mmCIF file of C-alpha atoms and ligand atoms in Angstrom:
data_model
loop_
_atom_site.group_PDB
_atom_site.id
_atom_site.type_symbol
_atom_site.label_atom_id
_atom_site.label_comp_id
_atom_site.label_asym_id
_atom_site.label_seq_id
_atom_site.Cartn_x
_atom_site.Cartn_y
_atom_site.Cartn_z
ATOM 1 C CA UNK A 1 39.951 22.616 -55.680
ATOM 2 C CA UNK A 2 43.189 21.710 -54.240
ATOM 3 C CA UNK A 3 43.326 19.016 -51.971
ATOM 4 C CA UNK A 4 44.075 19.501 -47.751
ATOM 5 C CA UNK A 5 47.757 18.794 -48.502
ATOM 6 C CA UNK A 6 48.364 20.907 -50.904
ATOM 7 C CA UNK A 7 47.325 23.625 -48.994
ATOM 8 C CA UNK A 8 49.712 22.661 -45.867
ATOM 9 C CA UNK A 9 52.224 22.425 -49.202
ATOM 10 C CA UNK A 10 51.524 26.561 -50.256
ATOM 11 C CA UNK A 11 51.713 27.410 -46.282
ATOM 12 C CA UNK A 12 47.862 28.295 -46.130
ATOM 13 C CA UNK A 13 46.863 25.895 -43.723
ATOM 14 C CA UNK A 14 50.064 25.279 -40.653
ATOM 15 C CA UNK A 15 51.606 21.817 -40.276
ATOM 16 C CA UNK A 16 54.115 20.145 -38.416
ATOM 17 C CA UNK A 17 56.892 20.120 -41.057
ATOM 18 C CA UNK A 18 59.382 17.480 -40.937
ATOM 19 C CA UNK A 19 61.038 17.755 -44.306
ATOM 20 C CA UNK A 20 60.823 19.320 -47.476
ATOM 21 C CA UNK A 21 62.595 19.617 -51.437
ATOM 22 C CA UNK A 22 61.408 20.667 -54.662
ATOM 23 C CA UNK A 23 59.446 17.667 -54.836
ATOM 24 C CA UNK A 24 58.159 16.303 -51.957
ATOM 25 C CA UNK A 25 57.323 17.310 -48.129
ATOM 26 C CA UNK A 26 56.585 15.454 -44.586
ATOM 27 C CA UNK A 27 55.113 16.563 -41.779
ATOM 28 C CA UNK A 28 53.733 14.981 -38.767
ATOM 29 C CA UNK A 29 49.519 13.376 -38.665
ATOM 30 C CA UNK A 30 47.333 15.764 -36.764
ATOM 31 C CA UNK A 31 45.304 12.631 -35.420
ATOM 32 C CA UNK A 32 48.357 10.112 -34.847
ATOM 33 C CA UNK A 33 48.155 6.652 -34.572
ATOM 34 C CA UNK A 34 51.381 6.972 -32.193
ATOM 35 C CA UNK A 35 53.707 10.030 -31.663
ATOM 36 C CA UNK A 36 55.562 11.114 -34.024
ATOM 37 C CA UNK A 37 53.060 9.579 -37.089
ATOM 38 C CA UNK A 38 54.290 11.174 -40.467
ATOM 39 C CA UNK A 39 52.960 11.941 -43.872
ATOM 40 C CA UNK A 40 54.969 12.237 -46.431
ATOM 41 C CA UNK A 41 53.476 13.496 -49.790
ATOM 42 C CA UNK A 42 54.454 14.083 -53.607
ATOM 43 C CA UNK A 43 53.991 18.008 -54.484
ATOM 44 C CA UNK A 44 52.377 17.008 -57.226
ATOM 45 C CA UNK A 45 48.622 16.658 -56.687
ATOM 46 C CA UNK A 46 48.031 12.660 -57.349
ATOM 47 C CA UNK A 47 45.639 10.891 -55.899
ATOM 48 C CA UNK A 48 46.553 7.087 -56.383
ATOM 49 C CA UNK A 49 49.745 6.551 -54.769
ATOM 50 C CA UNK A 50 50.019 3.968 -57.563
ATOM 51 C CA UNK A 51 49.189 6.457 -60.627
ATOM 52 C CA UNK A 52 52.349 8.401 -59.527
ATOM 53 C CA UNK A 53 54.992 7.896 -62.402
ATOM 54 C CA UNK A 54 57.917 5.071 -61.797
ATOM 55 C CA UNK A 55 60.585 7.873 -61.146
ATOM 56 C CA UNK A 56 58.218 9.644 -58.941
ATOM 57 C CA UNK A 57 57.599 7.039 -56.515
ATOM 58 C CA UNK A 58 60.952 5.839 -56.321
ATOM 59 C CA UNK A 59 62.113 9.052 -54.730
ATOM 60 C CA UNK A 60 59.030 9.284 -52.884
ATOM 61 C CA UNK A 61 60.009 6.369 -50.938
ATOM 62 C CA UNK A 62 63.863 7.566 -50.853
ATOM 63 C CA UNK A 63 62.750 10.568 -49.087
ATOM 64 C CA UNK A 64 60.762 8.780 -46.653
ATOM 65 C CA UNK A 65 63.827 6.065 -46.249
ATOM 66 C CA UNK A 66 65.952 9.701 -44.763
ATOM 67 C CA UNK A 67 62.380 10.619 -42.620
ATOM 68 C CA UNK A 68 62.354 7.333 -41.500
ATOM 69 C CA UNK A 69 66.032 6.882 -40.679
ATOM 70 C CA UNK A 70 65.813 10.076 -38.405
ATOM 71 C CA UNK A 71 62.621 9.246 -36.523
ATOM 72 C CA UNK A 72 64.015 5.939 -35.461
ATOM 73 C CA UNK A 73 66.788 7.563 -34.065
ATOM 74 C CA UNK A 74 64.781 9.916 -31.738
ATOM 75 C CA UNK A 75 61.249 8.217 -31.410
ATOM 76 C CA UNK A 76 61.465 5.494 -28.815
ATOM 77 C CA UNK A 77 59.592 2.052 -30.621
ATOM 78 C CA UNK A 78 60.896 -1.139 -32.530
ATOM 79 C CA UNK A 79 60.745 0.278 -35.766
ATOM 80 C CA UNK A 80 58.924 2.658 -38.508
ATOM 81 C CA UNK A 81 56.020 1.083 -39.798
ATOM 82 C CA UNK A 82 55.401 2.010 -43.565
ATOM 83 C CA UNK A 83 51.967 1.962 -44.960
ATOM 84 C CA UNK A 84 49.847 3.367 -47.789
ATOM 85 C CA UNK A 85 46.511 3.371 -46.566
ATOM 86 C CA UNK A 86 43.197 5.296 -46.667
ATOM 87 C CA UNK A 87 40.532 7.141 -48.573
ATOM 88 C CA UNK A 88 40.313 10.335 -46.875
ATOM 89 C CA UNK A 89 42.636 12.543 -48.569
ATOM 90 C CA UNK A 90 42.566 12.233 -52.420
ATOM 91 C CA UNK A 91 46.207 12.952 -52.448
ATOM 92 C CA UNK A 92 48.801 10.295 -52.469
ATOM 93 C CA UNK A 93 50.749 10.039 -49.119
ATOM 94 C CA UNK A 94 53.159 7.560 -46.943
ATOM 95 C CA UNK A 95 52.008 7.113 -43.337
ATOM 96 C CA UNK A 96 55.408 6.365 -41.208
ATOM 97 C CA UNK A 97 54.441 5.584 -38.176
ATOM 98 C CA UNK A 98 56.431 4.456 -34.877
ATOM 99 C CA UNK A 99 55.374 1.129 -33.739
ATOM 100 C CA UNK A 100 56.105 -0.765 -30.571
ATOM 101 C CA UNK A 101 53.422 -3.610 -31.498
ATOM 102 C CA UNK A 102 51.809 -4.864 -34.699
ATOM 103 C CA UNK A 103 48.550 -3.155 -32.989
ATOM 104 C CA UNK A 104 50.432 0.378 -33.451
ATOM 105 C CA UNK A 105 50.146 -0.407 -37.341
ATOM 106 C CA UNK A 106 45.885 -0.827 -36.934
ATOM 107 C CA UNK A 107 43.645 2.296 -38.439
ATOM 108 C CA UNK A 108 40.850 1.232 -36.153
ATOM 109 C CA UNK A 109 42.313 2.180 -33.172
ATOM 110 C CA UNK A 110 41.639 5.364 -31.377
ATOM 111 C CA UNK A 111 43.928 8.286 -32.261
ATOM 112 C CA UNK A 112 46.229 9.146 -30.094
ATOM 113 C CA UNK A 113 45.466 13.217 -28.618
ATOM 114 C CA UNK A 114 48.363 15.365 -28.442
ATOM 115 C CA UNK A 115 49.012 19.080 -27.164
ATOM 116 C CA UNK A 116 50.081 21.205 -29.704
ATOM 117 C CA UNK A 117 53.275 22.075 -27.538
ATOM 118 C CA UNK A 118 54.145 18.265 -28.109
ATOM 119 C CA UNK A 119 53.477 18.066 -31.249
ATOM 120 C CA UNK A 120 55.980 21.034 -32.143
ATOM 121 C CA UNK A 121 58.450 19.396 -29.963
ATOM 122 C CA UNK A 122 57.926 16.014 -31.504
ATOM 123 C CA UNK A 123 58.721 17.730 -35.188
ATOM 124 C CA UNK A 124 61.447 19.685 -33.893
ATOM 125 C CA UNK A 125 63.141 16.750 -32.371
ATOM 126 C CA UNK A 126 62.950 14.359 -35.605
ATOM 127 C CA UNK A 127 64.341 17.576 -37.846
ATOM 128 C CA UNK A 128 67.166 17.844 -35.561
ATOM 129 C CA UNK A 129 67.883 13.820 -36.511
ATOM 130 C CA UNK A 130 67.675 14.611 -40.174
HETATM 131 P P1 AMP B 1 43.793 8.854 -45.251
HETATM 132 O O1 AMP B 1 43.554 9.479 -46.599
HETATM 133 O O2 AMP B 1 42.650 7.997 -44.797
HETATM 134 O O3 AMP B 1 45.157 8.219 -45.130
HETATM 135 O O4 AMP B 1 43.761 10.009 -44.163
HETATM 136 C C1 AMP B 1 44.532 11.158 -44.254
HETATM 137 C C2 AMP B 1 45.387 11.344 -43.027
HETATM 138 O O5 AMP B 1 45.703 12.729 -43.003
HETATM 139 C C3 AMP B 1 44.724 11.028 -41.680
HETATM 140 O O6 AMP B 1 45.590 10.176 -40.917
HETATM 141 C C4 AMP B 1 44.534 12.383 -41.028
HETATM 142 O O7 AMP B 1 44.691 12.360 -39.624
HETATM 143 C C5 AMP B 1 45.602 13.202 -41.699
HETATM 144 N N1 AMP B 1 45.285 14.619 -41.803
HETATM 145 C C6 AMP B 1 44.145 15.175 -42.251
HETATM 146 N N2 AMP B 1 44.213 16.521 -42.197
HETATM 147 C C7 AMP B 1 45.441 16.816 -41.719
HETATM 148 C C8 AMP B 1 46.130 18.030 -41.425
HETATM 149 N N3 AMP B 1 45.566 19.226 -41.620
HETATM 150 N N4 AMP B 1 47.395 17.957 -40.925
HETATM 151 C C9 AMP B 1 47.979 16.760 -40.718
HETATM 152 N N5 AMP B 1 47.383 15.580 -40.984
HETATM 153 C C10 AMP B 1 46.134 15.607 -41.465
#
């Protein structure tokens, strides 16, 4: 059964797509901690972010590096907060997420709700950066 992400992956179920190459693909967190929150994931159906092999994860984290690099340019906060964290999606992803305060970084906070319209513009904006 493949996991949630791989379906956004194969187009069956509609994302906010940031980025994408042969091997890897971003797109923004339908419950955000703050706008413009983005997942990036392998292709490749891992679960453990830590099971993915050396190579793997090394260009993982160079394609969130250019993700990164283009959110901070048009998302107004301090910095991009990187963090592997969670247990929801057995599929190994890279939250990015905009951060103003340490607090911005904490998974028990409420979600932040945003329209769809904002959401597209939100991914529009940070693929214009890229
Ligand atoms: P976790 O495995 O705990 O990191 O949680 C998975 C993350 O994926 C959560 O932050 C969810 O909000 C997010 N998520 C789940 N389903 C979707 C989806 N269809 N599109 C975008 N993000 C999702």
């Amino acid at each position: 059964m493949p996991t949630i992400f791989s379906k956004i992956i194969a187009g069956e179920i509609p994302s906010y797509k940031i980025a994408e190459n042969d091997r890897f693909y971003a797109f923004l967190d339908i419950n955000p901690l703050s706008p413009g929150h983005t997942l990036v994931v392998p292709k490749q159906e891992i679960d453990k972010y830590f099971d993915l092999e050396p190579e793997l994860l090394s260009e993982l984290n160079l394609f969130a590096q250019k993700v990164a690099h283009a959110m901070r340019s048009v998302i107004p906060c301090q910095r991009i907060g990187q963090i592997v964290f969670g247990l929801e999606v057995p599929h190994a992803h890279i939250h990015l997420i905009p951060i103003r305060t340490e607090a911005d970084m904490s998974f028990t906070k409420a979600r932040e709700q945003i329209s769809s319209e904002k959401m597209k513009e939100l991914a529009e904006l940070i693929r214009s950066a890229l």
